Amino acid sequence: MALRRYDTGAGGTPPGDRAEPSPGPVGPKDPGPDGQARDSPAESGTDRYGPGDGPPGAGRGAMARWVFPAAVAVFAALCLALVIQDGRMPAARGPDAPADTFSAARATAHVREIAAAPRPGGSAAHARARAYLVRTLTALGIDTRVHTGAAASHRPDLSPTGADSRYAGLRLENVVARIPGTASTRPVALVTHYDSTEAGPGANDAGVPVSVLLETARALRTGPPPRNDVLLVFTDAEESGLLGAQALVDTPGVLPPDAVILNFEARGSRGPSLMFEAGPDTAWLVKTLAGEVPGARTDSLLDAAYDYMPNLTDFTVFQEAGHQGLNLAYLDGYTHYHGTTDTPEQVDPATVQHQGGQALGLARALGSADLARTPAGDSAYFQAAGWFVSYPLGAALPAALVVAGLGLALLLRLRARGVLTLGGTCRGFAVVLGQLLLAAGAAFALAPLTASGHEEFAHYYDIGGHGPALAGFLVFTLAVGSTLALLARRWAGPREQVAGAALLWTVLSCVSAVALPGGSHVFIWPALGLLAAAAVLTSRVGAKVWGRVLAAALGTVPAALLVFPLLPLLTDALGLGLVAAPVAVAALLTALLPGVLPSLPRLLPVTAAVVAVAVLAGTALLPPEPERRLRADLAYLWDADRRTAHWLSRAPSDDWSDRFLPADAERGSVSDLWPGWRVPVRRGPAEEFPLPGPRITTEVVGGSEAGGRRVRLTAVSERGAREMAIVVSGTAVRGWSLTGVPGEFADDPPGDAPWELWIRQVPEEGVELELELAPGPARVMVVDRTPGLPGPAGDGPDDTRAPALGIASVGEATLVAGTRVLE
């Protein structure tokens, strides 16, 4: 941080490490008015002893040397306090809260009704949840309808097998309620899904968002009607390929094409509700959220990073259809996600209150606004110390270039004065980069060891309550950084290391401005502050006490306010398995320590290492929480043609699964059983339970213009399965339709990749699929799927069901396959 002189009195290389101890200040000289060379104020005794208004006294020099590090500590503590203050969760309001406000207590009462049991699409619990929605909204006097339709989607990222998958639903039931506006300029739609996975009751995903919308609707009805129409939309089959949302945008007249979408989700069980995704041209909408909704949490870094992640929500469908809007969700408590422990008891009232305040605040703000003409444009934005900062997204690269220009100018200036050399700066850069890579790599390797006592890590790559582990890894980062800084001081002194750190921040500013402009502010503004601090400290002003305090503020405040909040956020979003990400960010800060402390204490690495080991060992030795007991996922696959049975599992073995699948079974391919399956799984032979396979008929109904043929395939599940998968291999599929649902999505997968279609809500009479095939023989495999396992495998305790992160989207499934070959 401080590009200044490091000598025997001000830190840096100790006297014993120098070839010749320096008796006094050395370095570049500035010519005085009489032409005689004199010490530069930033390099002279005044730099060590104070502002230079008197001779160096016994105590004044030592005190002055600590002005800068003391100021850094104060500013860092103040920034951390502001971050903690801004991150406080709201107090949950009780059932007696004013009628026009949101009450977490009233909302969680709905959660207990909706999340009494798992409610996958087509189940009895799913139908009960839908009836409860209609009954509750109708009782509020809101016009509520159930829209039934069908849809298809192409969502390879959601494939349980890793294949190029499509999804189709033949009976999708979306609930749409409308609060009419007095003079609507544009409708506002609050959206969530009401289905869950089969693995758990889905109290958080998405029982809480459903309840938030119900309580928001009640609060809206207590006041005057809004100016704009407000829609409350509860989609079906989100967990099965985003099919309900697809049906909404495919069906004219159900969802207005210009509706502003506010989608509410949950990917955990606690924590703040974050706005993590905004559609195009929504700078105005983000400003509305930040300006009109108390407690709003957002950062364009979240939006920018989300584009690179394989996650999808209903908001993806609405964006593809051209809707503007925002996507909001809470992330912490991931180990209850899509599992049997996602129960009403795991719902955090403060989280409900926070998301509910956002839903009601946005509904009122947008419901009363003139939305006829909204400005175009996107922005980079963030929140710091209670302030919302926003600027055009296109300004990110010019800002990064300004930082690079300032850094180059400062380097040339210090090089001309002999304070720095290009080679020394490069050596410092290598040390700092080594600190980052070493700390992040070691954290990645140590995370599984730290979590070894926590069963949930094998399923979620995270542990419940990862806060202590994160603290341990941050202290570990300090130990790694200070150790390497001390070991490398002969090759690259503190001055060079700080210059290298500033160079790394500058490089990251430029790279992020190009590759991740929405997240570039995390590097641009701290880098600008660091360079400004260095410029002050190496000028005449830096010799003054107030100059050092100014430099401390410039170097500390931007970095602290923008980087401190990232550390827990990244851990919540990525889990302890990827704790290397927050560790890398922390390493960027620890690399600046040689510029803060007059000298790095030799005991710092040892002390930090001891504390880190103690904290991480304590985390590893903590017993797992009883309610987190999980069971390995397991699927039974019966090949009805070859009369062979197989156990398949994606999760590590446990005592229960070892009864069926060998514990030493290694992960491998199952493409011989299921063409196109790319997710490695453990497999082994299974006891034969001769279940009836799907009844399949095929008929060639004509040719195609490209020389292929059109084939009609019918499939009926003899077991009454509500879900089917159809896999075509050997030739390309150029077009398809399913019982009146047109396949309007990408077909003919590249290369030799098999074509895969998952069908939800299969009727008792089966399905009829028309395929347009390229020339050549084709193999068609039809798989019907039911939850649960046959024989003794299905007798496990109900409270230890597997999480829905395994094969076929759920922890336990029976798959029965039959095939047809088309010449």
PDB file of N, CA and C in Angstrom, residues 161-189:
ATOM      1  N   THR A 161     -28.612 -36.581 -16.329  1.00  0.00           N
ATOM      2  CA  THR A 161     -27.619 -37.504 -16.879  1.00  0.00           C
ATOM      3  C   THR A 161     -26.447 -36.779 -17.531  1.00  0.00           C
ATOM      4  N   GLY A 162     -26.515 -35.440 -17.624  1.00  0.00           N
ATOM      5  CA  GLY A 162     -25.468 -34.688 -18.298  1.00  0.00           C
ATOM      6  C   GLY A 162     -25.614 -34.680 -19.803  1.00  0.00           C
ATOM      7  N   ALA A 163     -26.740 -35.172 -20.306  1.00  0.00           N
ATOM      8  CA  ALA A 163     -26.952 -35.269 -21.748  1.00  0.00           C
ATOM      9  C   ALA A 163     -27.582 -33.983 -22.287  1.00  0.00           C
ATOM     10  N   ASP A 164     -27.772 -33.950 -23.605  1.00  0.00           N
ATOM     11  CA  ASP A 164     -28.405 -32.810 -24.270  1.00  0.00           C
ATOM     12  C   ASP A 164     -29.918 -32.978 -24.149  1.00  0.00           C
ATOM     13  N   SER A 165     -30.469 -32.548 -23.006  1.00  0.00           N
ATOM     14  CA  SER A 165     -31.832 -32.921 -22.639  1.00  0.00           C
ATOM     15  C   SER A 165     -32.872 -31.886 -23.012  1.00  0.00           C
ATOM     16  N   ARG A 166     -34.054 -32.410 -23.315  1.00  0.00           N
ATOM     17  CA  ARG A 166     -35.257 -31.614 -23.489  1.00  0.00           C
ATOM     18  C   ARG A 166     -36.278 -32.071 -22.469  1.00  0.00           C
ATOM     19  N   TYR A 167     -37.237 -31.200 -22.194  1.00  0.00           N
ATOM     20  CA  TYR A 167     -38.264 -31.519 -21.213  1.00  0.00           C
ATOM     21  C   TYR A 167     -39.623 -31.163 -21.794  1.00  0.00           C
ATOM     22  N   ALA A 168     -40.616 -31.939 -21.414  1.00  0.00           N
ATOM     23  CA  ALA A 168     -41.981 -31.648 -21.862  1.00  0.00           C
ATOM     24  C   ALA A 168     -42.938 -31.991 -20.738  1.00  0.00           C
ATOM     25  N   GLY A 169     -43.927 -31.143 -20.548  1.00  0.00           N
ATOM     26  CA  GLY A 169     -44.990 -31.384 -19.577  1.00  0.00           C
ATOM     27  C   GLY A 169     -46.325 -31.340 -20.285  1.00  0.00           C
ATOM     28  N   LEU A 170     -47.167 -32.345 -20.044  1.00  0.00           N
ATOM     29  CA  LEU A 170     -48.418 -32.454 -20.792  1.00  0.00           C
ATOM     30  C   LEU A 170     -49.615 -31.896 -20.037  1.00  0.00           C
ATOM     31  N   ARG A 171     -49.487 -31.686 -18.732  1.00  0.00           N
ATOM     32  CA  ARG A 171     -50.567 -31.046 -17.979  1.00  0.00           C
ATOM     33  C   ARG A 171     -49.943 -30.167 -16.909  1.00  0.00           C
ATOM     34  N   LEU A 172     -49.745 -28.909 -17.255  1.00  0.00           N
ATOM     35  CA  LEU A 172     -49.115 -27.937 -16.367  1.00  0.00           C
ATOM     36  C   LEU A 172     -50.179 -26.983 -15.860  1.00  0.00           C
ATOM     37  N   GLU A 173     -50.213 -26.769 -14.560  1.00  0.00           N
ATOM     38  CA  GLU A 173     -51.267 -25.963 -13.951  1.00  0.00           C
ATOM     39  C   GLU A 173     -50.651 -24.788 -13.200  1.00  0.00           C
ATOM     40  N   ASN A 174     -50.700 -23.626 -13.820  1.00  0.00           N
ATOM     41  CA  ASN A 174     -50.191 -22.389 -13.229  1.00  0.00           C
ATOM     42  C   ASN A 174     -51.330 -21.610 -12.587  1.00  0.00           C
ATOM     43  N   VAL A 175     -51.064 -21.060 -11.416  1.00  0.00           N
ATOM     44  CA  VAL A 175     -52.056 -20.242 -10.713  1.00  0.00           C
ATOM     45  C   VAL A 175     -51.723 -18.776 -10.942  1.00  0.00           C
ATOM     46  N   VAL A 176     -52.673 -18.004 -11.473  1.00  0.00           N
ATOM     47  CA  VAL A 176     -52.461 -16.590 -11.773  1.00  0.00           C
ATOM     48  C   VAL A 176     -53.570 -15.781 -11.122  1.00  0.00           C
ATOM     49  N   ALA A 177     -53.190 -14.851 -10.249  1.00  0.00           N
ATOM     50  CA  ALA A 177     -54.145 -13.959  -9.587  1.00  0.00           C
ATOM     51  C   ALA A 177     -53.852 -12.528 -10.023  1.00  0.00           C
ATOM     52  N   ARG A 178     -54.897 -11.711 -10.078  1.00  0.00           N
ATOM     53  CA  ARG A 178     -54.740 -10.340 -10.587  1.00  0.00           C
ATOM     54  C   ARG A 178     -55.427  -9.341  -9.665  1.00  0.00           C
ATOM     55  N   ILE A 179     -54.629  -8.352  -9.220  1.00  0.00           N
ATOM     56  CA  ILE A 179     -55.164  -7.190  -8.508  1.00  0.00           C
ATOM     57  C   ILE A 179     -55.227  -6.059  -9.519  1.00  0.00           C
ATOM     58  N   PRO A 180     -56.400  -5.641  -9.949  1.00  0.00           N
ATOM     59  CA  PRO A 180     -56.480  -4.650 -11.027  1.00  0.00           C
ATOM     60  C   PRO A 180     -56.006  -3.276 -10.588  1.00  0.00           C
ATOM     61  N   GLY A 181     -55.356  -2.575 -11.503  1.00  0.00           N
ATOM     62  CA  GLY A 181     -54.911  -1.220 -11.244  1.00  0.00           C
ATOM     63  C   GLY A 181     -55.962  -0.207 -11.653  1.00  0.00           C
ATOM     64  N   THR A 182     -55.833   0.992 -11.122  1.00  0.00           N
ATOM     65  CA  THR A 182     -56.810   2.041 -11.431  1.00  0.00           C
ATOM     66  C   THR A 182     -56.585   2.650 -12.813  1.00  0.00           C
ATOM     67  N   ALA A 183     -55.349   2.716 -13.260  1.00  0.00           N
ATOM     68  CA  ALA A 183     -55.031   3.255 -14.594  1.00  0.00           C
ATOM     69  C   ALA A 183     -53.698   2.644 -15.018  1.00  0.00           C
ATOM     70  N   SER A 184     -53.739   1.363 -15.311  1.00  0.00           N
ATOM     71  CA  SER A 184     -52.511   0.597 -15.499  1.00  0.00           C
ATOM     72  C   SER A 184     -51.715   1.076 -16.711  1.00  0.00           C
ATOM     73  N   THR A 185     -50.435   1.334 -16.467  1.00  0.00           N
ATOM     74  CA  THR A 185     -49.519   1.682 -17.554  1.00  0.00           C
ATOM     75  C   THR A 185     -48.712   0.473 -18.013  1.00  0.00           C
ATOM     76  N   ARG A 186     -48.568  -0.504 -17.109  1.00  0.00           N
ATOM     77  CA  ARG A 186     -47.816  -1.718 -17.419  1.00  0.00           C
ATOM     78  C   ARG A 186     -47.967  -2.672 -16.240  1.00  0.00           C
ATOM     79  N   PRO A 187     -48.266  -3.937 -16.471  1.00  0.00           N
ATOM     80  CA  PRO A 187     -48.478  -4.847 -15.340  1.00  0.00           C
ATOM     81  C   PRO A 187     -47.172  -5.234 -14.660  1.00  0.00           C
ATOM     82  N   VAL A 188     -47.283  -5.523 -13.377  1.00  0.00           N
ATOM     83  CA  VAL A 188     -46.156  -5.982 -12.559  1.00  0.00           C
ATOM     84  C   VAL A 188     -46.513  -7.368 -12.047  1.00  0.00           C
ATOM     85  N   ALA A 189     -45.653  -8.358 -12.304  1.00  0.00           N
ATOM     86  CA  ALA A 189     -45.935  -9.744 -11.931  1.00  0.00           C
ATOM     87  C   ALA A 189     -44.942 -10.219 -10.887  1.00  0.00           C
TER      88      ALA A 189
END
